[in-house]
Short mmCIF file of N, CA and C in Angstrom, two decimals:
data_model
loop_
_atom_site.label_atom_id
_atom_site.label_comp_id
_atom_site.label_asym_id
_atom_site.label_seq_id
_atom_site.Cartn_x
_atom_site.Cartn_y
_atom_site.Cartn_z
N LYS A 1 34.48 -24.23 -30.89
CA LYS A 1 33.54 -23.55 -31.00
C LYS A 1 32.29 -23.19 -31.24
N ARG A 2 31.79 -24.46 -31.41
CA ARG A 2 30.56 -24.96 -31.63
C ARG A 2 29.98 -25.37 -29.17
N THR A 3 31.68 -26.13 -29.17
CA THR A 3 31.52 -26.38 -27.67
C THR A 3 31.07 -25.58 -27.15
N ARG A 4 31.76 -24.50 -26.76
CA ARG A 4 32.18 -22.70 -25.85
C ARG A 4 30.90 -22.31 -26.44
N ASP A 5 30.19 -22.62 -27.35
CA ASP A 5 29.13 -21.53 -27.94
C ASP A 5 27.71 -22.43 -26.57
N HIS A 6 27.71 -23.49 -26.73
CA HIS A 6 26.53 -23.93 -26.27
C HIS A 6 26.95 -24.28 -24.29
N GLU A 7 28.18 -24.48 -24.34
CA GLU A 7 28.64 -23.97 -22.57
C GLU A 7 28.23 -22.96 -22.28
N GLN A 8 28.50 -21.88 -23.23
CA GLN A 8 27.88 -20.69 -22.89
C GLN A 8 26.66 -20.37 -22.77
N ALA A 9 25.72 -21.01 -23.86
CA ALA A 9 24.73 -21.41 -23.24
C ALA A 9 23.87 -22.06 -22.60
N VAL A 10 24.32 -22.79 -21.69
CA VAL A 10 24.11 -23.90 -20.98
C VAL A 10 24.50 -22.65 -19.70
N VAL A 11 24.95 -21.53 -19.72
CA VAL A 11 25.27 -21.32 -18.15
C VAL A 11 24.24 -20.07 -18.25
N ASP A 12 24.39 -19.44 -19.76
CA ASP A 12 23.24 -18.01 -19.91
C ASP A 12 21.75 -18.73 -19.43
N THR A 13 21.89 -20.06 -19.69
CA THR A 13 20.58 -20.23 -19.52
C THR A 13 19.82 -20.46 -18.07
N LYS A 14 20.93 -21.27 -17.19
CA LYS A 14 21.22 -21.17 -15.98
C LYS A 14 21.88 -20.63 -14.79
N ASN A 15 22.74 -18.41 -14.93
CA ASN A 15 21.64 -17.71 -14.45
C ASN A 15 20.66 -17.20 -14.72
N ALA A 16 19.70 -16.94 -15.22
CA ALA A 16 18.24 -16.30 -15.93
C ALA A 16 17.11 -17.24 -15.23
N GLU A 17 17.34 -19.17 -15.85
CA GLU A 17 16.50 -19.20 -15.19
C GLU A 17 17.00 -18.54 -13.26
N ASP A 18 18.09 -18.58 -12.19
CA ASP A 18 18.52 -18.12 -11.29
C ASP A 18 17.87 -17.00 -10.84
N THR A 19 17.42 -16.12 -11.64
CA THR A 19 17.37 -14.46 -11.77
C THR A 19 15.84 -14.99 -11.88
N LEU A 20 15.06 -15.41 -12.73
CA LEU A 20 13.63 -15.24 -12.69
C LEU A 20 13.57 -16.32 -11.84
N THR A 21 14.30 -17.17 -11.09
CA THR A 21 13.61 -17.38 -9.67
C THR A 21 13.94 -16.74 -8.56
N THR A 22 14.81 -15.70 -8.20
CA THR A 22 15.43 -14.76 -6.89
C THR A 22 14.06 -13.98 -7.50
N GLU A 23 13.06 -12.90 -9.13
CA GLU A 23 13.21 -12.65 -9.13
C GLU A 23 11.34 -12.27 -9.03
N GLN A 24 11.48 -14.14 -8.85
CA GLN A 24 10.10 -14.73 -8.24
C GLN A 24 10.13 -14.41 -6.31
N LYS A 25 11.37 -14.85 -5.76
CA LYS A 25 10.78 -14.69 -4.43
C LYS A 25 10.93 -13.61 -3.84
N ASN A 26 11.63 -12.25 -4.89
CA ASN A 26 11.11 -11.00 -4.55
C ASN A 26 9.63 -10.21 -4.54
N LEU A 27 9.20 -10.81 -5.70
CA LEU A 27 7.31 -10.44 -5.50
C LEU A 27 6.79 -11.51 -4.59
N GLU A 28 7.03 -13.13 -4.11
CA GLU A 28 6.97 -12.91 -3.21
C GLU A 28 6.67 -12.18 -1.47
N THR A 29 7.21 -11.78 -1.95
CA THR A 29 7.96 -11.34 -0.69
C THR A 29 7.37 -10.20 -0.38
N LYS A 30 7.88 -9.54 -1.11
CA LYS A 30 6.48 -7.97 -1.71
C LYS A 30 5.06 -8.46 -1.90
N GLN A 31 4.93 -9.03 -2.74
CA GLN A 31 2.86 -9.64 -2.06
C GLN A 31 3.21 -10.05 -0.61
N ASN A 32 3.00 -10.17 -0.03
CA ASN A 32 3.65 -10.90 1.08
C ASN A 32 3.52 -9.86 2.30
N ASP A 33 3.88 -8.72 1.84
CA ASP A 33 4.72 -7.78 3.38
C ASP A 33 3.53 -7.02 2.80
N LEU A 34 2.72 -6.55 1.35
CA LEU A 34 1.55 -5.58 0.87
C LEU A 34 -0.02 -6.33 1.73
N THR A 35 0.36 -7.50 1.34
CA THR A 35 -0.86 -8.67 2.60
C THR A 35 -0.30 -8.31 3.92
N ALA A 36 0.53 -7.68 5.09
CA ALA A 36 0.15 -7.70 6.16
C ALA A 36 -0.18 -6.39 5.94
N ARG A 37 0.62 -5.23 5.24
CA ARG A 37 0.32 -3.86 5.36
C ARG A 37 -1.44 -3.40 5.11
N LYS A 38 -1.75 -4.20 4.36
CA LYS A 38 -3.19 -4.31 4.22
C LYS A 38 -4.21 -4.78 5.39
N ARG A 39 -3.93 -6.72 5.45
CA ARG A 39 -4.49 -6.33 7.03
C ARG A 39 -3.70 -5.80 8.59
N GLU A 40 -3.53 -4.81 8.88
CA GLU A 40 -2.94 -3.76 9.03
C GLU A 40 -4.30 -2.36 8.86
N LEU A 41 -4.42 -2.41 8.11
CA LEU A 41 -5.23 -1.14 7.57
C LEU A 41 -6.43 -1.54 8.01
N ASP A 42 -7.08 -2.32 7.59
CA ASP A 42 -7.92 -2.90 7.99
C ASP A 42 -8.45 -2.53 9.35
N THR A 43 -7.20 -3.64 10.06
CA THR A 43 -7.37 -3.25 11.62
C THR A 43 -7.52 -1.49 11.83
N ALA A 44 -6.63 -1.59 11.89
CA ALA A 44 -6.89 -0.08 11.77
C ALA A 44 -8.30 1.27 11.51
N LYS A 45 -9.14 0.71 10.34
CA LYS A 45 -10.11 1.39 10.30
C LYS A 45 -11.60 0.55 11.74
N GLU A 46 -11.39 -0.68 11.48
CA GLU A 46 -12.23 -1.82 12.46
C GLU A 46 -11.97 -0.90 13.80
N LYS A 47 -11.25 -0.11 14.30
CA LYS A 47 -10.46 1.15 15.17
C LYS A 47 -11.65 1.44 15.14
N VAL A 48 -11.32 2.62 13.22
CA VAL A 48 -11.29 3.75 13.76
C VAL A 48 -12.52 3.79 13.83
N THR A 49 -14.03 2.73 13.04
CA THR A 49 -15.29 2.72 13.02
C THR A 49 -15.28 2.31 15.28
N ASP A 50 -15.30 1.56 15.35
CA ASP A 50 -14.90 1.09 17.40
C ASP A 50 -15.36 2.62 17.49
N GLN A 51 -14.32 3.33 17.42
CA GLN A 51 -13.99 4.47 18.20
C GLN A 51 -15.67 5.42 17.16
N GLU A 52 -15.59 5.06 15.80
CA GLU A 52 -16.47 6.73 16.17
C GLU A 52 -17.81 6.11 17.13
N LYS A 53 -18.53 4.64 16.91
CA LYS A 53 -19.82 4.03 17.18
C LYS A 53 -19.05 5.21 19.02
N VAL A 54 -18.05 4.69 19.57
CA VAL A 54 -18.21 5.80 20.51
C VAL A 54 -18.66 6.58 20.59
N VAL A 55 -17.43 7.19 20.56
CA VAL A 55 -18.34 8.29 19.66
C VAL A 55 -19.09 8.50 20.06
N ALA A 56 -20.31 8.62 18.74
CA ALA A 56 -21.47 9.19 18.97
C ALA A 56 -22.72 8.33 19.84
N THR A 57 -21.97 7.24 20.62
CA THR A 57 -22.26 7.07 22.50
C THR A 57 -22.29 7.21 23.17
N THR A 58 -21.47 8.36 22.92
CA THR A 58 -21.42 9.78 24.22
C THR A 58 -21.87 10.55 24.03
N ASN A 59 -22.38 10.95 22.36
CA ASN A 59 -22.70 12.73 22.32
C ASN A 59 -24.20 11.93 22.52
N GLU A 60 -24.81 10.59 22.16
CA GLU A 60 -26.69 10.44 22.57
C GLU A 60 -26.13 11.08 24.36
N GLN A 61 -26.09 10.54 25.12
CA GLN A 61 -26.18 10.27 26.31
C GLN A 61 -25.33 11.30 26.34
N HIS A 62 -24.72 12.38 26.42
CA HIS A 62 -24.74 13.25 26.74
C HIS A 62 -26.03 14.39 27.08
N ARG A 63 -26.26 14.36 25.33
CA ARG A 63 -27.47 14.94 25.13
C ARG A 63 -28.17 14.68 25.20
N ASP A 64 -28.55 13.15 26.50
CA ASP A 64 -29.84 12.86 26.89
C ASP A 64 -29.68 13.40 28.51
N LEU A 65 -28.53 13.55 28.90
CA LEU A 65 -28.51 14.01 30.05
C LEU A 65 -28.97 15.32 30.40
N ARG A 66 -28.30 15.98 29.55
CA ARG A 66 -28.25 18.45 28.65
C ARG A 66 -30.16 17.82 29.47
N ARG A 67 -30.95 16.81 28.63
CA ARG A 67 -32.38 17.37 28.29
C ARG A 67 -32.91 16.68 29.64
N GLN A 68 -32.22 15.72 30.30
CA GLN A 68 -32.78 15.62 31.83
C GLN A 68 -32.16 16.76 32.64
N HIS A 69 -31.28 17.13 32.51
CA HIS A 69 -31.15 18.31 33.09
C HIS A 69 -32.69 19.87 32.62
N GLU A 70 -32.16 20.17 31.86
CA GLU A 70 -33.24 20.20 30.99
C GLU A 70 -34.96 20.90 31.99
N GLN A 71 -34.60 19.52 31.83
CA GLN A 71 -36.26 18.70 32.34
C GLN A 71 -36.76 19.31 34.14
N ILE A 72 -35.55 18.86 33.88
CA ILE A 72 -34.92 18.95 36.44
C ILE A 72 -35.36 20.58 36.93
N GLN A 73 -34.15 21.83 35.96
CA GLN A 73 -34.12 23.02 35.64
C GLN A 73 -35.91 23.67 36.08
N GLN A 74 -36.38 23.10 35.08
CA GLN A 74 -38.53 23.38 34.72
C GLN A 74 -38.80 22.58 35.50
N GLN A 75 -38.52 22.14 36.66
CA GLN A 75 -39.94 21.69 36.90
C GLN A 75 -39.50 21.98 38.20
N LYS A 76 -37.48 22.40 38.26
CA LYS A 76 -37.66 23.34 39.93
C LYS A 76 -38.32 25.10 39.26
N GLY A 77 -37.93 25.57 38.54
CA GLY A 77 -38.96 26.62 38.29
C GLY A 77 -40.51 26.06 37.92
N ASN A 78 -40.47 25.43 37.57
CA ASN A 78 -42.59 25.36 37.80
C ASN A 78 -42.54 24.51 39.58
N LYS A 79 -41.94 24.62 40.24
CA LYS A 79 -42.75 24.15 42.38
C LYS A 79 -42.50 26.03 42.23
N SER A 80 -41.84 26.73 42.34
CA SER A 80 -41.31 27.78 43.08
C SER A 80 -42.36 28.96 42.63
#
């Protein structure tokens, strides 16, 4: 009986080690997935920031053009 108990303990230990190894691999995979997702999110945030800069620049150019247009209209008005 003692031999059988010992053999069972060895099998149980091996199974527990295998389970632990599998769980560690699963955690590593999840960590890698999260790291990849974070990288994607960071890239997306950078794109949004770049787009916001483009929008701000475009708005500024639009304001400048409107001012120029108003000045031209005023100059035309002053000439007549």
